[in-house]
PDB file of C-alpha atoms in Angstrom:
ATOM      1  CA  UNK A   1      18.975 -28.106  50.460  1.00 89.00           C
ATOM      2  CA  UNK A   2      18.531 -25.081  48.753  1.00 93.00           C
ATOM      3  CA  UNK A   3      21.091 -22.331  48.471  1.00 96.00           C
ATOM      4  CA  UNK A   4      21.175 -18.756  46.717  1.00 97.00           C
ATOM      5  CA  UNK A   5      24.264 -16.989  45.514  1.00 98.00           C
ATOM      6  CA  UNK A   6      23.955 -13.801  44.545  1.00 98.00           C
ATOM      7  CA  UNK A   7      26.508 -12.064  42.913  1.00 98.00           C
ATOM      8  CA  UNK A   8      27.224  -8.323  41.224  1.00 98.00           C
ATOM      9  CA  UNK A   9      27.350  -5.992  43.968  1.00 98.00           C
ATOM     10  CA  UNK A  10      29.796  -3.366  44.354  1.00 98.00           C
ATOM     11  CA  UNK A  11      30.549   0.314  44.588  1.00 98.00           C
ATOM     12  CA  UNK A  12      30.053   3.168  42.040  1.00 98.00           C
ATOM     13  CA  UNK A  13      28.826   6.492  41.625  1.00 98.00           C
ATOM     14  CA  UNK A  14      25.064   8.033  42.008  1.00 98.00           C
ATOM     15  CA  UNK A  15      23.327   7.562  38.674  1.00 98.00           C
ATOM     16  CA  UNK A  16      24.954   4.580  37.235  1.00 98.00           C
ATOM     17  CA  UNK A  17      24.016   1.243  37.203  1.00 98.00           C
ATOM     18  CA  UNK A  18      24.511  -2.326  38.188  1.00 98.00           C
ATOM     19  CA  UNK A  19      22.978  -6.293  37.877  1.00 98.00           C
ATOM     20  CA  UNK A  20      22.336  -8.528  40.595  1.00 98.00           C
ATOM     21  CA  UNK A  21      22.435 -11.964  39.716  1.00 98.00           C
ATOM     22  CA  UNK A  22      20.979 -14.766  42.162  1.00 97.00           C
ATOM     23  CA  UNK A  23      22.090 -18.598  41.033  1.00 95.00           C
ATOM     24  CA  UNK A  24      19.417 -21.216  43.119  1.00 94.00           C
ATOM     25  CA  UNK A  25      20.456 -24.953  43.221  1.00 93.00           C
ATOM     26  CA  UNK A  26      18.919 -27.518  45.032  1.00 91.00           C
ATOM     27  CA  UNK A  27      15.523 -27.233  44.048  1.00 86.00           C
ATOM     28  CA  UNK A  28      12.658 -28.083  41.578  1.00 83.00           C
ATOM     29  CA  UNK A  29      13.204 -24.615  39.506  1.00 78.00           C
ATOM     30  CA  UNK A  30      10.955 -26.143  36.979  1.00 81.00           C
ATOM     31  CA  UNK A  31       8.180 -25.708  39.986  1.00 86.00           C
ATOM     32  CA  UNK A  32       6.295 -21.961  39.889  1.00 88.00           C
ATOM     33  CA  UNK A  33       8.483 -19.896  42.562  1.00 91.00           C
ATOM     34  CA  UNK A  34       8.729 -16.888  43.853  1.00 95.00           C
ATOM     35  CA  UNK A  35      12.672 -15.380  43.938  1.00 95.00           C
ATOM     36  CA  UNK A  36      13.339 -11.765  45.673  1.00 97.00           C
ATOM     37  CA  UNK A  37      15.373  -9.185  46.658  1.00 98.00           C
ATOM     38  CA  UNK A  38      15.588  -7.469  49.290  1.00 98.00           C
ATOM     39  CA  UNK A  39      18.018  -4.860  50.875  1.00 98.00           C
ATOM     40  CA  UNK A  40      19.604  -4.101  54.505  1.00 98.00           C
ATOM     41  CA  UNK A  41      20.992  -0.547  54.609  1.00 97.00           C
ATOM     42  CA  UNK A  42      23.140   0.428  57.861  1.00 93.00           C
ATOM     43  CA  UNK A  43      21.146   0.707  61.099  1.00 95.00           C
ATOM     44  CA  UNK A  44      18.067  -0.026  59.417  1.00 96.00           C
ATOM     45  CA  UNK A  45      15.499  -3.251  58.572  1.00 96.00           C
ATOM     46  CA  UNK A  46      15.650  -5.395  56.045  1.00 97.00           C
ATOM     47  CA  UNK A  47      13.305  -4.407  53.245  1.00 97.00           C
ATOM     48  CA  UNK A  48      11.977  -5.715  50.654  1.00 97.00           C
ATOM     49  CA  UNK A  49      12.786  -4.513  46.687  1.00 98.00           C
ATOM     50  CA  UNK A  50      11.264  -6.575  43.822  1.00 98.00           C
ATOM     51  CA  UNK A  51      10.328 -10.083  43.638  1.00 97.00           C
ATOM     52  CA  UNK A  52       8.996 -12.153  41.033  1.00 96.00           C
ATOM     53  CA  UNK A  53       6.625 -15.030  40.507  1.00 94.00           C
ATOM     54  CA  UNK A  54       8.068 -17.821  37.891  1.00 90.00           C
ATOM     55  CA  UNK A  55       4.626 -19.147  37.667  1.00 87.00           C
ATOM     56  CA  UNK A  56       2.993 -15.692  36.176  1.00 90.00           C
ATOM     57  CA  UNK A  57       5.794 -13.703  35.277  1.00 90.00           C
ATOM     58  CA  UNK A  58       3.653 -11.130  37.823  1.00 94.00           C
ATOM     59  CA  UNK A  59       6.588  -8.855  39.212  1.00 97.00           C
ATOM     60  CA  UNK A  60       6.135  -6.530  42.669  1.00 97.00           C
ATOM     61  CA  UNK A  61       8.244  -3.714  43.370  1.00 97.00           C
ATOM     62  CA  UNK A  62       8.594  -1.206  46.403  1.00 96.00           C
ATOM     63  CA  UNK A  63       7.819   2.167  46.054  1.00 95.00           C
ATOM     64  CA  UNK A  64      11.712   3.366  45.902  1.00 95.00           C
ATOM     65  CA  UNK A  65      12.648   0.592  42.804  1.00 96.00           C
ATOM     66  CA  UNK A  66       9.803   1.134  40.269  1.00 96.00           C
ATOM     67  CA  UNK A  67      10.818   3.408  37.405  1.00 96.00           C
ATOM     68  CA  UNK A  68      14.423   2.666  38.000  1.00 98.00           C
ATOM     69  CA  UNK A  69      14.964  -1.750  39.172  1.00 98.00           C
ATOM     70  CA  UNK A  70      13.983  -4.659  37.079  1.00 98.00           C
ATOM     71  CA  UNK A  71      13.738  -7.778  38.083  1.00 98.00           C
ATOM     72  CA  UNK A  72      13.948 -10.903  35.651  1.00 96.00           C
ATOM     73  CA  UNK A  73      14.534 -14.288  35.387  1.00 91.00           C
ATOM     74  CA  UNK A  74      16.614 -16.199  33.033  1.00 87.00           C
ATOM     75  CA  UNK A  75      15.092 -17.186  29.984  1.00 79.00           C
ATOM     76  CA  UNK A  76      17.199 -20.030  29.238  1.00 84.00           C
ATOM     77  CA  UNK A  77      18.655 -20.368  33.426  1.00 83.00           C
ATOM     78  CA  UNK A  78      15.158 -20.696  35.148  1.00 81.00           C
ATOM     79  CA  UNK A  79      17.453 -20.802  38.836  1.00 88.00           C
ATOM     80  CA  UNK A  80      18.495 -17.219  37.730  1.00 93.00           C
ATOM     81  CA  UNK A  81      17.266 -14.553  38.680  1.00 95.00           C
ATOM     82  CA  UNK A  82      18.700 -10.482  37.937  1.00 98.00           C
ATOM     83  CA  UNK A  83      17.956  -7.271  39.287  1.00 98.00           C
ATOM     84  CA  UNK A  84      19.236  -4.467  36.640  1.00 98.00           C
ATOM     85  CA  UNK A  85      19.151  -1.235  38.718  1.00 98.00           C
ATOM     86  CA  UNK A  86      19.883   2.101  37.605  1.00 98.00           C
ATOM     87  CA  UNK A  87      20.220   5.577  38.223  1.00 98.00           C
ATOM     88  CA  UNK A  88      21.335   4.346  41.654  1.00 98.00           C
ATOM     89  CA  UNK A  89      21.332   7.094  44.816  1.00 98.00           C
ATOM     90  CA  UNK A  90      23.174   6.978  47.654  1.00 97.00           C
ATOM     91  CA  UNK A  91      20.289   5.613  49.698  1.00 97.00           C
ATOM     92  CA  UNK A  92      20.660   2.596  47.270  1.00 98.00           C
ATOM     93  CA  UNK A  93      23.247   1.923  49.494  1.00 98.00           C
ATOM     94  CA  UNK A  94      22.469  -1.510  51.425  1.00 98.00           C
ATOM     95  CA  UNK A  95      23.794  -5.222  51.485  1.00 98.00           C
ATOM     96  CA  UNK A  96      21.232  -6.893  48.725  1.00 98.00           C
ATOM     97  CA  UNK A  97      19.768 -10.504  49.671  1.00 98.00           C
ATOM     98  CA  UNK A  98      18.422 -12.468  47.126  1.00 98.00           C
ATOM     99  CA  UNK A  99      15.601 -15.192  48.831  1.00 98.00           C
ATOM    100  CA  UNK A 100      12.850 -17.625  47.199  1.00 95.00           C
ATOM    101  CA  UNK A 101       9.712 -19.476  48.455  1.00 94.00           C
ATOM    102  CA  UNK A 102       8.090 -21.941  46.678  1.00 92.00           C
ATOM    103  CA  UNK A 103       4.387 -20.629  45.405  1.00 89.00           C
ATOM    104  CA  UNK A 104       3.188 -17.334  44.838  1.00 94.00           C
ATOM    105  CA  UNK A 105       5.146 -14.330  46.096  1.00 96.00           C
ATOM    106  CA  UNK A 106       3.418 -12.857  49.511  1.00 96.00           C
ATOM    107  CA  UNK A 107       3.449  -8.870  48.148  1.00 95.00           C
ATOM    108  CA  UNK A 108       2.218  -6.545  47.164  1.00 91.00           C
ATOM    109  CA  UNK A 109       2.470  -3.048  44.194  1.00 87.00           C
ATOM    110  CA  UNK A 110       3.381  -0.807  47.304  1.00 88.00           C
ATOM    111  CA  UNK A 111       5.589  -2.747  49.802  1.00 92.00           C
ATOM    112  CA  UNK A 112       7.195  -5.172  47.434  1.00 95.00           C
ATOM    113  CA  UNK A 113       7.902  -8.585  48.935  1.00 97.00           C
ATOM    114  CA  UNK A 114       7.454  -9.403  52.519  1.00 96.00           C
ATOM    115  CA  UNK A 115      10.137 -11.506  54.403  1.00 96.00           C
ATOM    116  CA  UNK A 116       7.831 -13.525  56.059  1.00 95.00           C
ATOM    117  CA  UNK A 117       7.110 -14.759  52.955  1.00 95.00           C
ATOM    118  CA  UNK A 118      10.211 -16.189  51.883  1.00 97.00           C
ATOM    119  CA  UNK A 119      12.199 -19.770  52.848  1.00 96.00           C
ATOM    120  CA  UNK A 120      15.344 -19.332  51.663  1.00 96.00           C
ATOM    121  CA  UNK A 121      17.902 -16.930  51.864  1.00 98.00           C
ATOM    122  CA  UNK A 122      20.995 -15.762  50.366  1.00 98.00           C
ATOM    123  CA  UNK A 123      24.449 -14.479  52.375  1.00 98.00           C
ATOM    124  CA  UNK A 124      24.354 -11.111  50.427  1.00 98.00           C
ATOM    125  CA  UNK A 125      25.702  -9.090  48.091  1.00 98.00           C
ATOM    126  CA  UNK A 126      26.867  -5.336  49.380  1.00 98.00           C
ATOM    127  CA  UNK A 127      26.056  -2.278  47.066  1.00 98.00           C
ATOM    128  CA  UNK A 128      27.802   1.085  47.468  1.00 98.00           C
ATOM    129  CA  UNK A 129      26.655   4.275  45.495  1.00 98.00           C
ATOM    130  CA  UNK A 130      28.849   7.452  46.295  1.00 98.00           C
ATOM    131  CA  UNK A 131      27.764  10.666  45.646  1.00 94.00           C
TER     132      UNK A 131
END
């Protein structure tokens, strides 16, 4: 059974920054994946943020994360996967889910990754960015 932890959430002030980390276990990690992130800000939908495919190193991003989120994976841990994000806003603000499908990642270089697309989900990991 596969399960995602994600970890490094937590609350600080507009502009600085902060890592994600997803751990993945009970899976083939040495298979091509895809591993995402996605966010659920109060009273909205979920959205997705970045993902990445392990197979290409090809990376996706929505329209609010380029220029300032990065999404890796582990170089040495290939069932990690980070999101660095910085000069965080306010509207960063959102509980952060980490989720993986085997295969390509269904996105796209405008939308990011598409939750119909992913298997497996995280609990979350809740970011706060004060003004």
């Amino acid at each position: 059974q596969v399960q995602l932890v994600e970890s490094g959430g937590g609350s600080v002030q507009a502009g600085e920054s902060l890592r994600l980390s997803c751990e993945a276990s009970g899976y083939n990690y040495n298979s091509a994946h895809c591993m995402g992130w996605f966010r659920q800000a109060p009273g909205k939908e979920r959205e997705g943020v970045a993902a990445v495919y392990t197979g290409r190193g090809n990376t996706y991003y929505n329209d609010s994360a380029k220029g300032r989120f990065t999404i890796s994976q582990d170089n040495t841990k290939k069932n990690m996967v980070y999101l660095q994000m910085n000069s965080l806003k306010p509207e960063d603000t959102a509980m952060y889910y980490c989720a993986m499908s085997g295969g390509p990642c269904v996105a796209d270089n405008d939308y990011g990754p598409y939750e119909y697309g992913m298997e497996n989900w995280g609990k979350g990991t809740l970011v706060t960015i004060s003004s």
